[in-house]
Coordinates of C-alpha atoms in Angstrom, one line a residue:
X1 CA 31.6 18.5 17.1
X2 CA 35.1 18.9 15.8
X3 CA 35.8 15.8 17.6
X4 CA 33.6 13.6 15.5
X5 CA 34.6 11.2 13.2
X6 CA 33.8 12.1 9.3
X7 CA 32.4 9.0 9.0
X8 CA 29.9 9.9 11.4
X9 CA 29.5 13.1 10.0
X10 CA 28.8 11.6 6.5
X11 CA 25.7 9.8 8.5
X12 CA 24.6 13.0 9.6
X13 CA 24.4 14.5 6.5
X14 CA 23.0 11.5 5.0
X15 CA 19.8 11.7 7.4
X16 CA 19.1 14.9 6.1
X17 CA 18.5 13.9 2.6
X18 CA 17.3 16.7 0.6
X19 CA 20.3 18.0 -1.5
X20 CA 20.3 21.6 -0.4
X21 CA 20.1 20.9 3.5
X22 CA 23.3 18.6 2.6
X23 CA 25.1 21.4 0.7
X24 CA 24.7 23.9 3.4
X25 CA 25.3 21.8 6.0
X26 CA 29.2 20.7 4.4
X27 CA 30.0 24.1 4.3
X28 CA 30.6 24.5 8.0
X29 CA 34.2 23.1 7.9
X30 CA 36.4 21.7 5.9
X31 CA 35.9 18.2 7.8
X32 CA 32.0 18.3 6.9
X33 CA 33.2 19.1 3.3
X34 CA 35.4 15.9 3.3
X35 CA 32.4 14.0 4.8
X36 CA 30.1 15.1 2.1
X37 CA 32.2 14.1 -1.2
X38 CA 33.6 10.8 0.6
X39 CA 31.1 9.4 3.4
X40 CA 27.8 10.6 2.2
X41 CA 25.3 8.0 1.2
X42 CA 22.0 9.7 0.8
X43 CA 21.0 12.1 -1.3
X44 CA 17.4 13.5 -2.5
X45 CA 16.2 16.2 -5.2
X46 CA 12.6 16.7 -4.5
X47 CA 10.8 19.9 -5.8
X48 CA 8.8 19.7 -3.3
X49 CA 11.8 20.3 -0.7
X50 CA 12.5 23.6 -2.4
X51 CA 10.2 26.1 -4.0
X52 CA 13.1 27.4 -6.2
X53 CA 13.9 24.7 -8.3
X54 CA 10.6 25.2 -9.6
X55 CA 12.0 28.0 -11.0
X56 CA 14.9 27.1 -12.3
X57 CA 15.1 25.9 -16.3
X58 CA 15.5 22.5 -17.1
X59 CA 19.0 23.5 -18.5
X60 CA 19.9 24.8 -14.9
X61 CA 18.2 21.6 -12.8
X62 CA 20.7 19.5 -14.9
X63 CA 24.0 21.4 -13.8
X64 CA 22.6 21.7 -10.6
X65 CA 22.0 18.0 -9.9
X66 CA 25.1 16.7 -11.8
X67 CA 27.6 19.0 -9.6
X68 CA 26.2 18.4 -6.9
X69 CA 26.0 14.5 -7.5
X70 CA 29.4 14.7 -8.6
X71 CA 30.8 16.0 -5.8
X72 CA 30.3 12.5 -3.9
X73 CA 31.9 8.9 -4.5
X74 CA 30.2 6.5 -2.2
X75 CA 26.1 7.2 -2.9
X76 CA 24.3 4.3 -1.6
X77 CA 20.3 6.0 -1.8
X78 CA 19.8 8.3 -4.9
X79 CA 16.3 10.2 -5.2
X80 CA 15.1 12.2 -8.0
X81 CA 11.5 13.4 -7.8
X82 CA 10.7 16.7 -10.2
X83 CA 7.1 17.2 -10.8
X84 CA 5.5 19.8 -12.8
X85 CA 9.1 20.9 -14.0
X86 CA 10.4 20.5 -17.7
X87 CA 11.8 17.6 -19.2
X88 CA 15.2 16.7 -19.1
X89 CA 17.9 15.9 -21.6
X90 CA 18.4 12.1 -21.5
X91 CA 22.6 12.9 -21.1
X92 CA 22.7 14.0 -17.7
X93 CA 20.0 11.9 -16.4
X94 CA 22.3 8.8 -18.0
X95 CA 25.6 10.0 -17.0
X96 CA 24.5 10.6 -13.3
X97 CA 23.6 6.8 -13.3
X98 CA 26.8 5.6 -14.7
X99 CA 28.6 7.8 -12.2
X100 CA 26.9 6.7 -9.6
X101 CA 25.5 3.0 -10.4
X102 CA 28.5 1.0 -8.9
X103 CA 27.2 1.8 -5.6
X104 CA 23.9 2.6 -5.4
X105 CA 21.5 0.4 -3.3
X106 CA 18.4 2.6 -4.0
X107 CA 17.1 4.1 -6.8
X108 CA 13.9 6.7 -6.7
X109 CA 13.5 8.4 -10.1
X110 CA 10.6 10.6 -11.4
X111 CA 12.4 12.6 -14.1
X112 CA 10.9 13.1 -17.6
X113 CA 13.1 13.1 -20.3
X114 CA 13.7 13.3 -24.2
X115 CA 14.6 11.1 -25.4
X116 CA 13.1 8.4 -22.5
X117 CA 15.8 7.0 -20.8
X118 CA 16.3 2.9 -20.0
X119 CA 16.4 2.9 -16.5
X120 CA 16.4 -1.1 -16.2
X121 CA 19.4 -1.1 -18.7
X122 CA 21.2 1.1 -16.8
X123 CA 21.1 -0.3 -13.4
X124 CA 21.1 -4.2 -14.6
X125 CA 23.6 -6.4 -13.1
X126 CA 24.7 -3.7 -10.2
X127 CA 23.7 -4.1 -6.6
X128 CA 20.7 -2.0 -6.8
X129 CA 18.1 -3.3 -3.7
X130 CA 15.3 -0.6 -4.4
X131 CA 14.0 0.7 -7.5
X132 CA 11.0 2.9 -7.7
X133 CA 10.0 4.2 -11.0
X134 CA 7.4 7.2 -12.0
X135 CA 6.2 8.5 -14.8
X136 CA 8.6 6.3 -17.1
X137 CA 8.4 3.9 -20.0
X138 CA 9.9 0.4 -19.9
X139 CA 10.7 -0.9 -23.1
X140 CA 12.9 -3.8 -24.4
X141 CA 13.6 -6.0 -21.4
X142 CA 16.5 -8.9 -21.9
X143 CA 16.3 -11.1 -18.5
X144 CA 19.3 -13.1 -19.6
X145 CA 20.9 -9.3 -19.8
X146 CA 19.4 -6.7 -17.8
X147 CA 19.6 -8.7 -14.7
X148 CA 18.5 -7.5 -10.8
X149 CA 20.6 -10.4 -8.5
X150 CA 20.3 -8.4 -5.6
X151 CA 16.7 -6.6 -5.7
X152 CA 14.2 -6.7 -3.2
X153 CA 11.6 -3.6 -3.9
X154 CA 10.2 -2.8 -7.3
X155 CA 7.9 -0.1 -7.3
X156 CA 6.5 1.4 -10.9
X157 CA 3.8 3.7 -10.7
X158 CA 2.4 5.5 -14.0
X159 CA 4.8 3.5 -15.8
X160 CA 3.4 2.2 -19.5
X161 CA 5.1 -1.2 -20.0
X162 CA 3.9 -4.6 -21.7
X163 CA 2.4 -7.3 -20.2
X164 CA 5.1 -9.2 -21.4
X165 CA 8.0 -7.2 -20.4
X166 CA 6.5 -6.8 -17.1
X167 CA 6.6 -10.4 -17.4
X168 CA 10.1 -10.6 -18.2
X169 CA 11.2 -7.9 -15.7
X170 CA 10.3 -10.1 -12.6
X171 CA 11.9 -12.8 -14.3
X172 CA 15.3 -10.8 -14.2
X173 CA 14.7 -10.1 -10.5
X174 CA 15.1 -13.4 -8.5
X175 CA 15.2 -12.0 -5.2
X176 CA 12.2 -9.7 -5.4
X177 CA 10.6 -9.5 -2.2
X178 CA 7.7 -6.6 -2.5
X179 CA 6.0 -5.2 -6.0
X180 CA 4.0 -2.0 -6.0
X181 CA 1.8 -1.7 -9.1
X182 CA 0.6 1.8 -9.4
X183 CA -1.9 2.7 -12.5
X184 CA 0.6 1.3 -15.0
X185 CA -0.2 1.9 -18.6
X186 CA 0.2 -1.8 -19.5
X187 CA 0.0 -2.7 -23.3
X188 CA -1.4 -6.3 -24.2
X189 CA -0.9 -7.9 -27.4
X190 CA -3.5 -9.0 -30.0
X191 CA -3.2 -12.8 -28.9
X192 CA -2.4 -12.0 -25.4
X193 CA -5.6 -11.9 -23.4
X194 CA -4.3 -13.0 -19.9
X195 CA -1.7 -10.9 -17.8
X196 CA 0.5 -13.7 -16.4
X197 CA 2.8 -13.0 -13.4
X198 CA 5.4 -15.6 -11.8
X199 CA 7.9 -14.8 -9.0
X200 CA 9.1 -17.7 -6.4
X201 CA 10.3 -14.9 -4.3
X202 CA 7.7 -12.6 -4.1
X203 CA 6.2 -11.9 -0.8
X204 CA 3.7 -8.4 -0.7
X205 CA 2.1 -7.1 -3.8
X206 CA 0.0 -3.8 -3.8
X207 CA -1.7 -3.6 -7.4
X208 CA -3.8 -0.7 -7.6
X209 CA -5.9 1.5 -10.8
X210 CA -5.4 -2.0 -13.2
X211 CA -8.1 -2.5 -15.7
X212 CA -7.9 -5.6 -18.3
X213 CA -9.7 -8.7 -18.8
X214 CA -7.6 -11.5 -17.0
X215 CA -4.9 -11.7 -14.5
X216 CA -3.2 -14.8 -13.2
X217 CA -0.9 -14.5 -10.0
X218 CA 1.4 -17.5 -9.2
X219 CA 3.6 -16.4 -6.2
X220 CA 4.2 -19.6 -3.8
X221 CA 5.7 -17.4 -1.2
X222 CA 3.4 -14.3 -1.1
X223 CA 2.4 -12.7 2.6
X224 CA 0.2 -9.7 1.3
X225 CA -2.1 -9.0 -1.1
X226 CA -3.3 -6.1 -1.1
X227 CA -5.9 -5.3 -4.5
X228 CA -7.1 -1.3 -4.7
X229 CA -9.1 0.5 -7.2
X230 CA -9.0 -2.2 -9.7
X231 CA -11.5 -3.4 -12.4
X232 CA -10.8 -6.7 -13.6
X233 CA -13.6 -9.8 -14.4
X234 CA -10.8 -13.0 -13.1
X235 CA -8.2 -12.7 -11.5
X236 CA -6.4 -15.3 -9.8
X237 CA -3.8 -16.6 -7.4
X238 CA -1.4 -19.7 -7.5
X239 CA 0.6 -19.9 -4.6
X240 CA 1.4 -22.6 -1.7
X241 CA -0.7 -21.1 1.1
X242 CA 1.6 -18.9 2.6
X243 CA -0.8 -15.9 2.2
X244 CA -1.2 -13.6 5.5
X245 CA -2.9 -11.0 4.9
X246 CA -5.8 -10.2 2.1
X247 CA -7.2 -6.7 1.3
X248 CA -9.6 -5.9 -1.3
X249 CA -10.5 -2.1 -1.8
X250 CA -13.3 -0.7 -4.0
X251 CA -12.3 -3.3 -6.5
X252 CA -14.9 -5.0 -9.2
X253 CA -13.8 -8.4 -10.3
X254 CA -16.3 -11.2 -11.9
X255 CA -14.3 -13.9 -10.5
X256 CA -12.0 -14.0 -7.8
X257 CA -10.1 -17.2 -7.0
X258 CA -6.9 -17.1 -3.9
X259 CA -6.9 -21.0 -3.7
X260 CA -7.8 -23.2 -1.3
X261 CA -4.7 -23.2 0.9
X262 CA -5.9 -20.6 2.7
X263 CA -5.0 -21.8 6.7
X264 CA -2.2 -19.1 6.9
X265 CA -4.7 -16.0 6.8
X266 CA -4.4 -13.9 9.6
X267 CA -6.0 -10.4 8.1
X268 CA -9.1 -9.6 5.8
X269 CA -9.8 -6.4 5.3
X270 CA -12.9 -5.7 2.7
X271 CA -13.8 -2.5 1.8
X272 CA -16.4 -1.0 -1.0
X273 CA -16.6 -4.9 -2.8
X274 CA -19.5 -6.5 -4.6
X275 CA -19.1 -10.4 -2.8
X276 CA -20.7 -13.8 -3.0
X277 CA -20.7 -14.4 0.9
X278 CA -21.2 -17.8 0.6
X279 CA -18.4 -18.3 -2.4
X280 CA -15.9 -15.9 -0.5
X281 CA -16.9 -16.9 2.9
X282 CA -15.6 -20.9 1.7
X283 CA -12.0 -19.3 0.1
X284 CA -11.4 -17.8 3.6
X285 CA -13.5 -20.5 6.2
X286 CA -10.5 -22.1 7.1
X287 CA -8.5 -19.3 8.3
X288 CA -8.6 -20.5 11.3
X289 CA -5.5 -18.5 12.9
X290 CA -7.5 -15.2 11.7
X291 CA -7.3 -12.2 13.4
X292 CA -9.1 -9.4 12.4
X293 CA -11.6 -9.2 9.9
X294 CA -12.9 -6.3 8.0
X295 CA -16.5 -5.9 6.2
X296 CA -16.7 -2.0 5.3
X297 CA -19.6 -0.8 2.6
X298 CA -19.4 -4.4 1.0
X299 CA -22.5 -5.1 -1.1
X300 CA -24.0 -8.8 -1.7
X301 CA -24.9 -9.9 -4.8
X302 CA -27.4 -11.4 -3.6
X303 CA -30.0 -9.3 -1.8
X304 CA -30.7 -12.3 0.8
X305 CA -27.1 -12.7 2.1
X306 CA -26.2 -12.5 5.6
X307 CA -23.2 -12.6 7.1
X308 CA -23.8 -14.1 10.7
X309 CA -21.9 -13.7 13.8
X310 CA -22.4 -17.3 14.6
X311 CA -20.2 -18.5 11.5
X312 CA -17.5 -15.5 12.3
X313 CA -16.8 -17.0 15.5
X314 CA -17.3 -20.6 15.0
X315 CA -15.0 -20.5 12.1
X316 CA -12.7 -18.0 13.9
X317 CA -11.5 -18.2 16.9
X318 CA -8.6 -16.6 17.1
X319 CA -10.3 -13.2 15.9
X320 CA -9.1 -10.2 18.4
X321 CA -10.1 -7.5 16.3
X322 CA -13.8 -7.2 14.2
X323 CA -14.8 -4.3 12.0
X324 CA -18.4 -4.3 10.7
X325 CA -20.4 -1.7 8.9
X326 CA -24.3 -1.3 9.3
X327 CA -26.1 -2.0 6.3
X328 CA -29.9 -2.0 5.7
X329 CA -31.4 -2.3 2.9
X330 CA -34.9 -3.5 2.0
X331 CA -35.2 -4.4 5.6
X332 CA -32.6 -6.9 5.1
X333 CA -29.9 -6.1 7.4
X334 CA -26.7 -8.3 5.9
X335 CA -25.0 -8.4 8.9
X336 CA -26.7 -10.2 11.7
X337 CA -26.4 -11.5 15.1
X338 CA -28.2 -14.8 14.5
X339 CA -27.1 -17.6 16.6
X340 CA -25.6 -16.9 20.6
X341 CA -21.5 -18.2 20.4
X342 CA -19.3 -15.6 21.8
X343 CA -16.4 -14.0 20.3
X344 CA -14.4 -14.6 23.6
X345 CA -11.0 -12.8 22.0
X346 CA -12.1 -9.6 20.3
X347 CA -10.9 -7.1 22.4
X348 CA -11.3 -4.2 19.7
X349 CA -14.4 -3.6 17.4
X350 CA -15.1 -1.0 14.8
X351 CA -18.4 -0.4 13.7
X352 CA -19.9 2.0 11.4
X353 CA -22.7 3.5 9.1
X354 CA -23.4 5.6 6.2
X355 CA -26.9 5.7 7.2
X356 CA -27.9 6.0 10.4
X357 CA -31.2 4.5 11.8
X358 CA -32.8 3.9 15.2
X359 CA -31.7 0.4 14.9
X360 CA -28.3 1.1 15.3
X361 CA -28.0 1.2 18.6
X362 CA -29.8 -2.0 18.9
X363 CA -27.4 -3.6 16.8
X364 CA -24.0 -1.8 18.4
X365 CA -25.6 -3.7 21.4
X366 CA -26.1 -6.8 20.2
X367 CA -22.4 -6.7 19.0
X368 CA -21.2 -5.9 22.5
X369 CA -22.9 -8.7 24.1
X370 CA -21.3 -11.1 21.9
X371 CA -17.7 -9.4 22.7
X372 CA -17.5 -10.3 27.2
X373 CA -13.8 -9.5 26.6
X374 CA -13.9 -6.4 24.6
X375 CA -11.8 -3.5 25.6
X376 CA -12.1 -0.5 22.3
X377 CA -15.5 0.1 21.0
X378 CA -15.0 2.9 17.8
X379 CA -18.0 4.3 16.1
X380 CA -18.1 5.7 12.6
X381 CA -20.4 7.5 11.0
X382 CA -20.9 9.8 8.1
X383 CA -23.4 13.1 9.0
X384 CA -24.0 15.1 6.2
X385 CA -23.0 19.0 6.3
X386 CA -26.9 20.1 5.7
X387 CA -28.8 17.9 8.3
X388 CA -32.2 17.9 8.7
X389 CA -34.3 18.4 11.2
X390 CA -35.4 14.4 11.6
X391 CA -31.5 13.6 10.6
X392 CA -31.0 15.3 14.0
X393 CA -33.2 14.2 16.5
X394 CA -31.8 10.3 15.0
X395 CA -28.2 10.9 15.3
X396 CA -29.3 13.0 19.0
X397 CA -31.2 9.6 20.3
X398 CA -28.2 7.6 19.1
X399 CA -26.1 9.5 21.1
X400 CA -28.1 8.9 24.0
X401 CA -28.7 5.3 23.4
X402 CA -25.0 4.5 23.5
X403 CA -24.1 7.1 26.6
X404 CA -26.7 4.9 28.3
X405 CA -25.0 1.3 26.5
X406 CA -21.4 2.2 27.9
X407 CA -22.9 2.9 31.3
X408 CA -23.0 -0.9 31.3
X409 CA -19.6 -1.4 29.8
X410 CA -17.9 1.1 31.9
X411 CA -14.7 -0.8 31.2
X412 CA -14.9 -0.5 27.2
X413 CA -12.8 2.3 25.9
X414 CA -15.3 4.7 23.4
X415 CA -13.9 6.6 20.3
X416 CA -16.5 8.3 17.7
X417 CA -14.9 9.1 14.1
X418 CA -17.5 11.3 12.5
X419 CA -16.6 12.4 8.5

């Protein structure tokens, strides 16, 4: 070890990120000590690391953090995460940024403070490439000021902002690649209805817990959508078709519109959403380099809808990987196995209930005739702690009906994923 380069030594200490791991860790020579204040480049405070700083005061966090920060001239990844622990004074938080902004490619900060620091004036204009923000308030943003030249990641969760600050923020950050929008607390004005987003460099977008009226997307290069938890009656997306993947998650929304261009698609993934199958069926029907679709606990508005495996693989016939969940109501079952085309490239289904029948089976078997190439079969299925008696003997003569299925498809890998 003596022989190592401190350069390399600064890396090792960097990969163990949490603060007091580092601090120990440079006390084993004086070489690891001159690695640690000149060629470290990571460095985390996370009280979930150590169950003492929960302990500590505010007053003693603050010393604790600057001297150690202090210590080093070259941080490239600074973390801050203090949950449940007392607010700090807005000094120290600022003067660790000034010390250390010149340098510093990523920021993660979840501090509470008093007064609330401006983190987006105090990292403007640096060469900050990742910035995740909790628990924070963004207030006051100047593009032609506070800009981001060289940021890629924006992450704000529980942040309260304005619609049109959030506005301006993405304006100040041309190279933004990825936005994560977690539960923000976001403020719209009296004449301000609509939530309008622009970014010609954004490429994967995670919104999730957003509630408000209107919301209008126009990202020409986005990749990845990806909507969870949200309640909104329009929202929509401008962009040029370069959209690759599309997931919707227990989301309500009146109207949803992705454009036209859709040929780019390669993933949908639909979970816990009310749909129009014919209406979403036509934004996604010319996907046709799709491959793998995903209809989990959807519900139709209308009670008649079916979604045929005859239109899945006519429409796509690229799909390797199909995930479908058994649904019955009314004795309408809303996904079907009309029609007899083959889906001659899914090697991997998923298929699932939340209650169970003795057509299930039927239908698992239906599915697999339609698959001659398939090579996974996984089965899930929610059994409730108290069965009863009848519950039992249904899930028992499903088990037996597929034992005797696979029999058949000896060469189909089986996996059951019970909750």
């Amino acid at each position: 070890m003596e022989h190592l380069p401190v350069e390399v030594i600064g890396n090792i200490l960097s990969r163990l990120r949490a603060a007091r791991d580092v601090v120990i860790a440079s006390a084993t020579c004086k070489k690891w000590r001159e690695a640690w204040r000149n060629h470290l480049h990571t460095l985390s405070f996370n009280s979930n690391d150590w169950p003492v700083y929960h302990d500590l005061s505010a007053r003693k966090l603050e010393i604790l953090i600057t001297q150690t920060i202090f210590q080093t001239t070259g941080l490239q990844c600074l973390s801050i995460f203090m949950d449940d622990v007392d607010e700090f004074s807005a000094a120290p938080v600022i003067a660790w940024l000034m010390y250390t902004r010149e340098t510093l490619r990523q920021l993660h900060y979840n501090v509470k403070t008093t007064p609330n620091v401006n983190i987006i004036e105090k990292c403007g204009r640096h060469k900050l490439e990742v910035l995740a923000l909790a628990n924070n308030s963004i207030t006051g943003v100047e593009p032609s000021y506070q800009r981001f030249p060289c940021l890629k990641s924006l992450s704000l969760s529980h942040v309260s902002i304005s619609a049109l600050e959030l506005s301006l923020l993405l304006t100040a950050c041309s190279k933004l690649e990825t936005l994560a929008l977690i539960n923000p607390d976001i403020a719209m004005s009296d004449a301000q209805a609509t939530m309008e987003l622009n970014s010609l460099s954004l490429k994967d977008i995670y919104i999730e817990a957003i509630s408000m009226d209107k919301f209008i997307l126009e990202a020409d290069s986005l990749e990845n959508l990806h909507l969870k938890d949200c309640t909104l009656e329009f929202f929509e997306l401008v962009s040029k078709g370069a959209l690759r993947v599309l997931k919707i998650d227990d989301v309500s929304v009146i109207h949803l519109d992705i454009g036209e261009n859709t040929e780019n698609l390669e993933v949908v993934d639909v979970s816990s959403f009310t749909i129009m199958w014919p209406k979403f069926y036509h934004m996604i029907s010319k996907a046709s380099r799709l491959r793998r679709l995903r209809l989990w606990g959807v519900v139709f508005d209308d009670e008649d809808e079916v979604v045929d495996l005859e239109t899945i693989s006519v429409c796509f016939p690229r799909l390797s990987q199909l995930s479908l969940s058994y649904d019955l109501r009314d004795g309408v079952l809303h996904c079907g196995l009309q029609g007899s085309s083959h889906l001659e490239n899914v090697v991997l289904l998923e298929v699932g209930w939340t209650i169970i029948n003795d057509l299930f089976s039927e239908w698992v078997a239906g599915l697999l005739e339609r698959c001659p190439n398939l090579k996974k079969l996984v089965i899930y299925g929610v059994v409730s702690e108290a069965k009863s008696h009848e519950e039992c003997q249904i899930l028992a003569s499903f088990t037996s009906s597929i034992v005797r299925l696979m029999r058949k498809y000896i060469h189909v890998e089986v996996e059951f994923e019970y909750e």
